[in-house]
Amino acid sequence: MTLVFEPQRPVLIPTVGDGHFPVRRLFCIGRNYEEHAREMGTAPDPEAPFFFTKFAETVVGDDATIAYPPGTANYQYEVELVAAIGKGGRNIRVEDALSHVWGYAVGLDMTRRDLQMEARGKGRPWDAGKNFEQSAPVGVLTPAQSFGLPTRGRIELKVNGEVQQQGDLGDLINPVDRLLAFLSGLYTLEPGDLIYTGTPAGVGPVVPGDVMVATVEGLTPLTVTVGPPQP
Ligand code: MN
């Protein structure tokens, strides 16, 4: 049999000013807002951030229609601030961390909640619940100097025009600088890495036809439509 191999295409996110940012890896922080940690039935623990990863290929852009994924009956949204790494490094100090950020965007950490909770209950990895095709919508990237410090600002998700999630970046248990310090102690962060910083309370399901509009004050909104399952 002949091996047909197409070289991987770079995954690019548009930036404000008509540029493109090549995506390398996705690190997604869990339970980083107290009210969301509680709605997931857990107590927040500021000393122990944790994360999971998604493939770069899971990224889709603004105005995408994403197929309702297979294997789930509970497909959920999580609106998140996304930090994009522009300068890599190891053991980055909290006070230096924000100088490593190229910019920020609004993201959605789409989740097969039933599969995630089943894995959680069995002490298994979360990949089936989190890391699947089109599970990481992300909007246009705004350069960090235009956005300012990600220390406060309204974060919100509407489904079909109704507010479902809202919070404030000021309520992040571990803010962006501490997340970079934490992750860079475990990995050499590289330009192109994206950090999904966690979601506020109000997560819930979507069905085909639903339109999600995710916003973070100061950033370009992200609109994503849920399409029918892939045939
Ligand atoms: Mn999340």
mmCIF file of C-alpha atoms and ligand atoms in Angstrom:
data_model
loop_
_atom_site.group_PDB
_atom_site.id
_atom_site.type_symbol
_atom_site.label_atom_id
_atom_site.label_comp_id
_atom_site.label_asym_id
_atom_site.label_seq_id
_atom_site.Cartn_x
_atom_site.Cartn_y
_atom_site.Cartn_z
ATOM 1 C CA MET A 1 0.000 0.000 0.000
ATOM 2 C CA THR A 2 1.178 3.474 -0.805
ATOM 3 C CA LEU A 3 1.513 5.867 2.056
ATOM 4 C CA VAL A 4 -0.126 9.142 1.167
ATOM 5 C CA PHE A 5 1.104 11.803 3.506
ATOM 6 C CA GLU A 6 0.183 15.434 3.224
ATOM 7 C CA PRO A 7 2.507 17.700 5.140
ATOM 8 C CA GLN A 8 0.770 19.377 8.016
ATOM 9 C CA ARG A 9 -0.417 22.874 7.201
ATOM 10 C CA PRO A 10 0.269 25.586 9.721
ATOM 11 C CA VAL A 11 -2.708 26.625 11.826
ATOM 12 C CA LEU A 12 -2.995 30.408 11.594
ATOM 13 C CA ILE A 13 -5.077 32.832 13.651
ATOM 14 C CA PRO A 14 -5.780 36.258 12.158
ATOM 15 C CA THR A 15 -4.520 39.219 14.155
ATOM 16 C CA VAL A 16 -5.746 42.779 14.414
ATOM 17 C CA GLY A 17 -3.972 44.582 11.570
ATOM 18 C CA ASP A 18 -4.285 41.757 9.002
ATOM 19 C CA GLY A 19 -1.426 39.622 10.312
ATOM 20 C CA HIS A 20 -1.438 35.913 11.080
ATOM 21 C CA PHE A 21 -0.263 34.116 14.193
ATOM 22 C CA PRO A 22 0.914 30.501 13.743
ATOM 23 C CA VAL A 23 -0.417 28.189 16.459
ATOM 24 C CA ARG A 24 1.868 25.643 18.088
ATOM 25 C CA ARG A 25 0.210 24.040 21.141
ATOM 26 C CA LEU A 26 -2.859 24.617 23.317
ATOM 27 C CA PHE A 27 -2.706 24.507 27.103
ATOM 28 C CA CYS A 28 -6.135 24.775 28.749
ATOM 29 C CA ILE A 29 -6.386 25.654 32.434
ATOM 30 C CA GLY A 30 -9.143 24.021 34.492
ATOM 31 C CA ARG A 31 -11.305 25.507 37.265
ATOM 32 C CA ASN A 32 -9.772 28.964 37.326
ATOM 33 C CA TYR A 33 -12.878 30.870 38.449
ATOM 34 C CA GLU A 34 -14.286 30.059 41.866
ATOM 35 C CA GLU A 35 -17.957 29.991 40.829
ATOM 36 C CA HIS A 36 -17.215 27.644 37.941
ATOM 37 C CA ALA A 37 -15.190 25.318 40.175
ATOM 38 C CA ARG A 38 -18.218 25.126 42.469
ATOM 39 C CA GLU A 39 -20.682 24.477 39.648
ATOM 40 C CA MET A 40 -18.447 21.545 38.618
ATOM 41 C CA GLY A 41 -18.808 20.184 42.139
ATOM 42 C CA THR A 42 -15.239 20.918 43.251
ATOM 43 C CA ALA A 43 -13.563 23.354 45.599
ATOM 44 C CA PRO A 44 -11.206 25.881 44.010
ATOM 45 C CA ASP A 45 -7.535 25.368 44.928
ATOM 46 C CA PRO A 46 -5.387 28.424 44.179
ATOM 47 C CA GLU A 47 -2.167 26.584 44.987
ATOM 48 C CA ALA A 48 -2.621 23.910 42.371
ATOM 49 C CA PRO A 49 -3.515 25.053 38.867
ATOM 50 C CA PHE A 50 -4.022 22.161 36.474
ATOM 51 C CA PHE A 51 -4.392 21.915 32.747
ATOM 52 C CA PHE A 52 -5.005 19.670 29.758
ATOM 53 C CA THR A 53 -3.904 20.080 26.175
ATOM 54 C CA LYS A 54 -5.543 20.205 22.765
ATOM 55 C CA PHE A 55 -4.026 19.635 19.331
ATOM 56 C CA ALA A 56 -3.307 22.788 17.309
ATOM 57 C CA GLU A 57 -5.610 21.293 14.654
ATOM 58 C CA THR A 58 -8.605 21.748 16.966
ATOM 59 C CA VAL A 59 -8.452 25.515 16.370
ATOM 60 C CA VAL A 60 -11.181 27.127 14.267
ATOM 61 C CA GLY A 61 -11.621 30.825 13.626
ATOM 62 C CA ASP A 62 -14.266 33.495 13.988
ATOM 63 C CA ASP A 63 -17.544 32.983 12.111
ATOM 64 C CA ALA A 64 -16.986 29.234 11.905
ATOM 65 C CA THR A 65 -19.799 26.717 11.808
ATOM 66 C CA ILE A 66 -18.646 23.708 13.785
ATOM 67 C CA ALA A 67 -20.146 20.261 13.425
ATOM 68 C CA TYR A 68 -21.978 18.837 16.445
ATOM 69 C CA PRO A 69 -19.362 16.268 17.517
ATOM 70 C CA PRO A 70 -19.900 12.501 17.671
ATOM 71 C CA GLY A 71 -20.116 10.493 20.877
ATOM 72 C CA THR A 72 -21.861 13.059 23.050
ATOM 73 C CA ALA A 73 -25.339 14.075 24.140
ATOM 74 C CA ASN A 74 -24.052 17.024 26.187
ATOM 75 C CA TYR A 75 -21.909 19.357 24.086
ATOM 76 C CA GLN A 76 -21.019 22.479 26.086
ATOM 77 C CA TYR A 77 -19.439 25.909 25.702
ATOM 78 C CA GLU A 78 -16.790 27.493 27.927
ATOM 79 C CA VAL A 79 -15.850 31.103 27.129
ATOM 80 C CA GLU A 80 -12.220 31.890 27.984
ATOM 81 C CA LEU A 81 -9.564 34.561 27.679
ATOM 82 C CA VAL A 82 -6.757 33.173 25.502
ATOM 83 C CA ALA A 83 -3.173 34.360 25.890
ATOM 84 C CA ALA A 84 -0.867 33.814 22.882
ATOM 85 C CA ILE A 85 2.834 33.351 23.576
ATOM 86 C CA GLY A 86 5.186 35.459 21.463
ATOM 87 C CA LYS A 87 8.444 34.836 23.311
ATOM 88 C CA GLY A 88 9.205 31.400 24.702
ATOM 89 C CA GLY A 89 11.040 30.455 27.822
ATOM 90 C CA ARG A 90 11.498 28.150 30.796
ATOM 91 C CA ASN A 91 11.015 28.985 34.458
ATOM 92 C CA ILE A 92 9.543 32.368 33.580
ATOM 93 C CA ARG A 93 9.177 34.579 36.644
ATOM 94 C CA VAL A 94 5.751 36.016 37.450
ATOM 95 C CA GLU A 95 7.123 39.556 37.164
ATOM 96 C CA ASP A 96 8.502 38.842 33.666
ATOM 97 C CA ALA A 97 5.596 36.743 32.423
ATOM 98 C CA LEU A 98 3.470 39.307 30.596
ATOM 99 C CA SER A 99 6.448 40.305 28.402
ATOM 100 C CA HIS A 100 6.204 36.795 26.879
ATOM 101 C CA VAL A 101 2.611 37.340 25.714
ATOM 102 C CA TRP A 102 2.156 38.416 22.083
ATOM 103 C CA GLY A 103 -1.539 39.086 22.431
ATOM 104 C CA TYR A 104 -4.973 38.057 23.602
ATOM 105 C CA ALA A 105 -8.128 36.670 22.042
ATOM 106 C CA VAL A 106 -11.529 35.340 23.020
ATOM 107 C CA GLY A 107 -11.728 31.558 22.899
ATOM 108 C CA LEU A 108 -14.208 28.744 23.421
ATOM 109 C CA ASP A 109 -13.105 25.520 25.099
ATOM 110 C CA MET A 110 -15.812 23.312 23.588
ATOM 111 C CA THR A 111 -16.400 20.218 25.673
ATOM 112 C CA ARG A 112 -18.142 16.856 25.406
ATOM 113 C CA ARG A 113 -19.222 17.213 29.025
ATOM 114 C CA ASP A 114 -20.635 13.720 29.393
ATOM 115 C CA LEU A 115 -17.361 12.162 28.242
ATOM 116 C CA GLN A 116 -15.293 14.515 30.404
ATOM 117 C CA MET A 117 -17.324 13.732 33.523
ATOM 118 C CA GLU A 118 -17.203 10.005 32.836
ATOM 119 C CA ALA A 119 -13.402 10.211 32.527
ATOM 120 C CA ARG A 120 -13.171 12.354 35.649
ATOM 121 C CA GLY A 121 -15.243 9.844 37.597
ATOM 122 C CA LYS A 122 -13.033 6.960 36.510
ATOM 123 C CA GLY A 123 -9.767 8.825 37.059
ATOM 124 C CA ARG A 124 -9.007 8.698 33.338
ATOM 125 C CA PRO A 125 -7.556 11.350 30.997
ATOM 126 C CA TRP A 126 -9.949 13.987 29.644
ATOM 127 C CA ASP A 127 -8.913 13.830 26.001
ATOM 128 C CA ALA A 128 -12.184 12.417 24.657
ATOM 129 C CA GLY A 129 -14.116 15.148 26.451
ATOM 130 C CA LYS A 130 -11.855 18.015 25.464
ATOM 131 C CA ASN A 131 -9.446 17.349 22.599
ATOM 132 C CA PHE A 132 -11.463 16.684 19.440
ATOM 133 C CA GLU A 133 -11.931 18.291 16.038
ATOM 134 C CA GLN A 134 -13.096 21.922 16.050
ATOM 135 C CA SER A 135 -13.118 22.047 19.856
ATOM 136 C CA ALA A 136 -11.043 25.231 20.131
ATOM 137 C CA PRO A 137 -12.646 28.240 18.442
ATOM 138 C CA VAL A 138 -10.518 31.357 18.878
ATOM 139 C CA GLY A 139 -11.117 34.897 17.697
ATOM 140 C CA VAL A 140 -8.921 37.588 16.199
ATOM 141 C CA LEU A 141 -5.764 38.201 18.251
ATOM 142 C CA THR A 142 -5.203 41.680 19.678
ATOM 143 C CA PRO A 143 -1.589 42.641 20.428
ATOM 144 C CA ALA A 144 -0.864 42.781 24.155
ATOM 145 C CA GLN A 145 0.131 46.435 24.079
ATOM 146 C CA SER A 146 -3.294 47.343 22.660
ATOM 147 C CA PHE A 147 -5.179 45.271 25.223
ATOM 148 C CA GLY A 148 -3.226 46.232 28.327
ATOM 149 C CA LEU A 149 -2.891 44.113 31.438
ATOM 150 C CA PRO A 150 -5.396 41.245 31.588
ATOM 151 C CA THR A 151 -6.318 42.023 35.176
ATOM 152 C CA ARG A 152 -9.953 43.006 34.806
ATOM 153 C CA GLY A 153 -12.675 43.215 32.194
ATOM 154 C CA ARG A 154 -16.019 41.623 31.547
ATOM 155 C CA ILE A 155 -16.042 38.138 29.988
ATOM 156 C CA GLU A 156 -19.353 36.905 28.623
ATOM 157 C CA LEU A 157 -21.029 34.321 26.435
ATOM 158 C CA LYS A 158 -24.399 34.663 24.768
ATOM 159 C CA VAL A 159 -26.279 31.818 23.094
ATOM 160 C CA ASN A 160 -28.943 32.956 20.617
ATOM 161 C CA GLY A 161 -28.750 36.437 22.144
ATOM 162 C CA GLU A 162 -29.218 35.349 25.778
ATOM 163 C CA VAL A 163 -26.428 35.757 28.331
ATOM 164 C CA GLN A 164 -25.395 32.348 29.673
ATOM 165 C CA GLN A 165 -21.958 33.016 31.134
ATOM 166 C CA GLN A 166 -20.525 36.132 32.631
ATOM 167 C CA GLY A 167 -17.603 36.986 34.843
ATOM 168 C CA ASP A 168 -14.660 39.304 35.175
ATOM 169 C CA LEU A 169 -10.996 38.670 34.437
ATOM 170 C CA GLY A 170 -10.314 40.091 37.894
ATOM 171 C CA ASP A 171 -11.833 36.900 39.314
ATOM 172 C CA LEU A 172 -9.256 34.568 37.734
ATOM 173 C CA ILE A 173 -7.886 32.442 40.599
ATOM 174 C CA ASN A 174 -4.532 32.210 38.806
ATOM 175 C CA PRO A 175 -4.105 35.185 36.478
ATOM 176 C CA VAL A 176 -2.171 35.068 33.219
ATOM 177 C CA ASP A 177 1.245 35.899 34.731
ATOM 178 C CA ARG A 178 0.992 33.099 37.279
ATOM 179 C CA LEU A 179 -0.201 30.638 34.641
ATOM 180 C CA LEU A 180 2.862 31.366 32.489
ATOM 181 C CA ALA A 181 5.168 30.931 35.481
ATOM 182 C CA PHE A 182 3.445 27.628 36.309
ATOM 183 C CA LEU A 183 3.416 26.168 32.789
ATOM 184 C CA SER A 184 6.980 27.289 32.015
ATOM 185 C CA GLY A 185 8.156 25.305 35.014
ATOM 186 C CA LEU A 186 6.872 22.156 33.315
ATOM 187 C CA TYR A 187 7.452 22.945 29.624
ATOM 188 C CA THR A 188 9.649 25.192 27.556
ATOM 189 C CA LEU A 189 6.971 27.578 26.318
ATOM 190 C CA GLU A 190 7.349 28.403 22.643
ATOM 191 C CA PRO A 191 6.112 31.172 20.360
ATOM 192 C CA GLY A 192 2.734 30.082 19.034
ATOM 193 C CA ASP A 193 1.548 28.402 22.219
ATOM 194 C CA LEU A 194 -1.973 29.357 23.300
ATOM 195 C CA ILE A 195 -3.121 29.346 26.898
ATOM 196 C CA TYR A 196 -6.859 29.030 27.509
ATOM 197 C CA THR A 197 -7.178 30.573 30.957
ATOM 198 C CA GLY A 198 -10.367 28.922 32.232
ATOM 199 C CA THR A 199 -14.064 29.688 32.133
ATOM 200 C CA PRO A 200 -16.444 31.560 34.449
ATOM 201 C CA ALA A 201 -19.674 30.050 35.774
ATOM 202 C CA GLY A 202 -22.683 29.313 33.606
ATOM 203 C CA VAL A 203 -21.469 26.542 31.306
ATOM 204 C CA GLY A 204 -24.187 24.664 29.502
ATOM 205 C CA PRO A 205 -25.175 22.730 26.409
ATOM 206 C CA VAL A 206 -25.715 23.774 22.804
ATOM 207 C CA VAL A 207 -27.534 22.042 19.963
ATOM 208 C CA PRO A 208 -27.338 22.370 16.161
ATOM 209 C CA GLY A 209 -28.497 25.797 15.049
ATOM 210 C CA ASP A 210 -27.341 27.614 18.191
ATOM 211 C CA VAL A 211 -25.227 30.740 17.697
ATOM 212 C CA MET A 212 -22.637 31.543 20.363
ATOM 213 C CA VAL A 213 -21.176 35.023 20.729
ATOM 214 C CA ALA A 214 -18.222 35.180 23.106
ATOM 215 C CA THR A 215 -16.812 38.486 24.299
ATOM 216 C CA VAL A 216 -14.049 39.842 26.473
ATOM 217 C CA GLU A 217 -14.064 43.595 27.042
ATOM 218 C CA GLY A 218 -11.454 45.156 24.763
ATOM 219 C CA LEU A 219 -11.138 42.203 22.357
ATOM 220 C CA THR A 220 -12.780 41.310 19.048
ATOM 221 C CA PRO A 221 -15.926 39.213 19.702
ATOM 222 C CA LEU A 222 -15.985 35.584 18.562
ATOM 223 C CA THR A 223 -19.085 34.201 16.847
ATOM 224 C CA VAL A 224 -19.501 30.457 16.326
ATOM 225 C CA THR A 225 -22.510 28.519 15.021
ATOM 226 C CA VAL A 226 -23.209 24.891 15.929
ATOM 227 C CA GLY A 227 -23.919 22.902 12.803
ATOM 228 C CA PRO A 228 -25.462 19.457 12.331
ATOM 229 C CA PRO A 229 -23.389 16.337 13.026
ATOM 230 C CA GLN A 230 -20.990 15.392 10.273
ATOM 231 C CA PRO A 231 -22.536 12.753 8.003
HETATM 232 MN MN MN B 1 -12.083 25.311 29.942
#
